[in-house]
Amino acid sequence: MIQSSPPSVPNSLSEDIPVSFGPGDRVAVLLQLPVEGAYDYRVPEGLTVSVGDLVEVPLGRRYDIGVVWSAGAGDLAEAKIKDVAHRLDLPRLPRALLSFIDWVANYTIQPRGVVLRMAVRSAKGLKPQAPETHLSRAKPEPTGLKVTAARDKVLSALGDTTFIGAALLAKTAGVSASVVKGLVDAGVIHVTLAAPKPLFSSPNPDQPGLALEPDQKAAAAELSSAVGHGFSVSLLEGVTGSGKTEVYFEPIAAALRVKRQVLVLVPEISLTSQWLDRFRARFGVEPAVWHSDVTGKVRRETWRAVATGEAPVVVGARSALFLPFSDLGLIVVDEEHDGGFKQEEGVIYHARDMAVVRAREGGIPIVLASATPSLESILNAQSGRYQHVRLDERVGGAVMPDVSLINMLRTPPQKGPWGRSWLAPPLVEAVDETLAAGDQALLFLNRRGYAPLTLCSTCGHRLHCPSCTAWLVEHRLVKRLQCHHCGFVAPRPDACPSCSKEDSFVPCGPGIERVAEEATARWPQAKVVAVASDTLESPSAMAALVDAVERQKIDIMVGTQVLAKGHHFPGLTLVGVVDADLGLSSWDLRAGERTHQLLNQVSGRAGRATKNGRVFLQTHDPNHPVLKALVESDSKAFLETEADGRRGLGMPPFGRLVSLILSGPNEDAVRQAGRDLARAVPPAPGIEVLGPAPASMALLRGRHRHRFLIKGPRNRLLQPFVRAWLDSVKVSSSVRIQVDVDPYSFY
Ligand code: ADP
Ligand code: ZN
C-alpha cells in the first residue's frame, strides 16, 4: 500500500518557476472547485504574488478564494483575462502543503480543487486581525474634570486595571458607551492599540514531566533523535498501559525546542479530556484542538493560528492533516490502526497513510503509535522500512490482564425474573467478585440501543428502514426506533404494519441498553451506566463520565467502543465481552484484524493500576484464531496467519484494491451505468475487475448502490487504469460514482 512503496505520481508543481509575479504577469489560480486545472488571472498594478499565496479572484458573478499555483498557461485572450482582486493577509501556503494536495488528488482520483478545498475552506470569512483597544487610567491625570455620577461609576469600575474594548468597560460600569467616550475625550482614560493576545500559549518543552521508566526513556530517545533529520517513519508499538503517550510527548518536546510545529492525529472518538489533561501536565498549556465540533470563529482563528505558526501543537481528527502549518516539524498518529482514520465521504482517504505522505513531502519524521498496529504497518516495520520501537511492559509494574473464554454452548446464560439474559454464569460470578472487592467492571458490547432487531411475534415481520437495507434498532431510553445508517427515527408502532396484530413486537438480541437492564436487575445495589456515542451528547458528557468513574461513583459500565479506547480507569479490574463473535463473521477483508484490535483495546482497559485485571470473552466459537490469540496474548501468531491468508489471495497489503460505488435514486439508471462501465473496461493484464454487483447495502439513504472492485498487483498503481476507464464512459448525471482507493468498507 502507500506506505510500502510511495508511487511516483507525476507532480505538476515544478520547482523552477519564478517565485513571484508582478503587475501584468499571468498566474494560474487553483480554486476550490471540482475541477482539475487552475484558472489564469492577471496580477494588477500595485500587487505582487507568489506561489502559495491565497488570493481572492472574480469567478462569474462572485468572488472566490484560491491559491496561486503556478505561472499562467497564457492561452487566454488578453481581453478575456480578469485581474486578481487582492491577496489575503495570510501567510502563503508552504510548498510541502501544495505538493501534498497535488499528491492526494492524484492518489485518490479526485479533482485537485476539491482537495484544495479541504485545506483552505476554513479561511472563508477570516477578517484581518483588528488590533484591540486597551483602556486604562491616564497618568498623570488631567485636572479640572467634571465628575458626574455616571463618570464616577466608570472610573471606579476601571480602577487601576486595563479593560479591552470600551463596550466592555461601559457594560461593566452600567453606563452608556458615550460616558466612556467622554472620559477618553477629556483625557482621563488613556487608549492604546495592541495586537490581540495570541489564541494559544506556547507549550513549555522543558517543564518536567513524569519520570519515565527505563524502556520508556529508551523509546523516547530513539523517537526524539529522528526530529530534525528529515523524513522517517517510526512505529511505536506498545502494549496497552505501557505509557506510549508519555513516550511520544518527548519527540514533541524535541520539535518544540527547535521551534517547529507538531501535529498529533487521533481518532475522533479518543480525543478525550484525559489526553488534554496529560498534555497540560507535560507542557503547561493546552494544544490547539481540531475536529468537526470546532466551528465558526474558533475554527477560523485556529486555522489562522496554524498558518501563522501561533499554534505550535495541534491535536486533531483526520481533517487536521490539511491544515496550513507554516513549519511542521513532526507528525504523531495515535492509535494508528483505527478505522476512524478512513474518511468515507467526499474525498475518500486514509489519514494515517496520507500523514506518511505529508511527512515525506515535508521532509519530517512521523510516529505511528498503537498497541495493535495495522498489518500494513507491522509488515513495514518487519521489512525495515519503518523504525520499530517497542514497549513490552505496562508502566508502574502493572501486569497484563488475564484473558479467558466463556463457552456459551457449555455454560449458557440462565433466564432470570427479568426475562432473557445475556451474561453467562462464569461472567456473573466474576462481576459478583469484582463488586464485592469494591472494584469496577466494564461489560462491552459493540451495539448501540436496546435490540438490534425488532420483529412481530405473530407474523415475523421485521421493522426495517425505508431508505436503507438495514433493520431498525430499538432505543428504549429515547423510546424510538432508529436506523444506524441514515439517522431515520420513528416511534415503535402499536400494531404490526403487516398483520395488524397489536402489541406483538418483540426485541431480538441484545444492545447495550438491554445488557444494562439485566445488570441493573442482577446487581440492584450497583450503579450501572450504559455508554454509547449517542448517550454522550457532548465531549463534556464524556468528561463527566470519566470523572464519575475515576471517583468510583460508577460500578458497572455497559458500553460500546467509545469506552474501548484511550481511557485509563485505575479501579477497573474486570472486562466482560458480551459477544466476542460479533464482527468475526462478516465478510470483510479486515474483519479478523479489526476484531482482534478492538478486543485487545477493550481488554487493555482492565487492571491498569495496582490491581490485576481479568477479561472474559463470551463466545460460541472458542477455537477461532482471533480469540485464541487474545487468550494466549500472542498477536504475532495471529498476524502471521492473517498475513499468509492475504498473501495467498493477493489482497492488501500484498495487492492493491480500488472500489467503485455507483449510486443514485433510480435503480435502473444505476444498473445501466454499471453495464456501460463493464463494457468499457480497458484491457490491462494483471488487473482484475469484479462486478458490477448490487452492494450488500443495496439501498443507503434512499440511493441504490452497485459496486465494482478492481484488484491489481502491489507493484503497480491502479489509478491510471481507473482514470482512463472512467474518462472513457459517460454515465447518467443522476448516477454518482465514488472512487475508494484502498477501501476499508465493503458493504
Ligand atoms: P498506553 O497509551 O500505552 O495504553 P498511556 O500512555 O495511556 O498508555 O499510559 C497509561 C497510564 O500510565 C497513564 O495514566 C499515564 O499517565 C501513566 N504513565 C505513563 N508513564 C508513566 C510513568 N513513567 N510514570 C508514572 N505513570 C506513567
Ligand atoms: Zn436508514
XYZ file of N, CA and C and ligand atoms in Angstrom, residues 464-472 482-489 697 699-702, ligand 2:
67
model
N -37.842 -2.494 9.166
C -36.606 -2.036 8.531
C -36.731 -0.602 8.069
N -35.560 -0.012 7.783
C -35.506 1.396 7.400
C -36.103 1.572 6.009
N -36.911 2.606 5.802
C -37.466 2.830 4.473
C -36.403 3.232 3.439
N -35.265 3.747 3.890
C -34.271 4.235 2.917
C -33.001 3.419 2.842
N -32.870 2.389 3.694
C -31.627 1.631 3.705
C -31.923 0.138 3.780
N -30.955 -0.662 3.341
C -31.039 -2.093 3.550
C -30.576 -2.367 4.980
N -31.395 -2.065 5.944
C -30.975 -2.214 7.335
C -32.192 -2.317 8.242
N -32.044 -3.090 9.334
C -33.123 -3.163 10.320
C -33.140 -1.908 11.160
N -34.301 -1.618 11.717
C -34.384 -0.510 12.668
C -33.997 -1.016 14.050
N -34.474 3.463 15.461
C -33.527 4.262 14.688
C -32.837 3.420 13.641
N -32.525 4.084 12.508
C -31.646 3.459 11.533
C -30.234 3.958 11.815
N -29.283 3.055 12.000
C -27.925 3.471 12.330
C -27.131 3.898 11.103
N -27.776 3.863 9.951
C -27.064 4.257 8.738
C -27.455 5.629 8.243
N -28.740 5.974 8.347
C -29.174 7.258 7.805
C -29.761 8.168 8.866
N -29.941 7.671 10.080
C -30.480 8.527 11.123
C -31.999 8.573 11.170
N -32.661 7.777 10.338
C -34.131 7.730 10.361
C -34.612 7.336 11.755
N -35.618 8.054 12.271
C -36.207 7.663 13.548
C -37.717 7.577 13.423
N -25.157 -3.424 1.063
C -26.075 -2.354 1.471
C -26.638 -1.799 0.160
N -29.339 -0.464 -0.631
C -30.041 0.817 -0.556
C -29.480 1.549 0.655
N -29.021 2.760 0.440
C -28.479 3.543 1.550
C -28.930 4.986 1.382
N -29.578 5.496 2.401
C -30.129 6.858 2.356
C -30.933 7.080 1.072
N -31.697 6.080 0.702
C -32.576 6.220 -0.460
C -31.866 6.092 -1.795
Zn -31.700 4.187 7.016
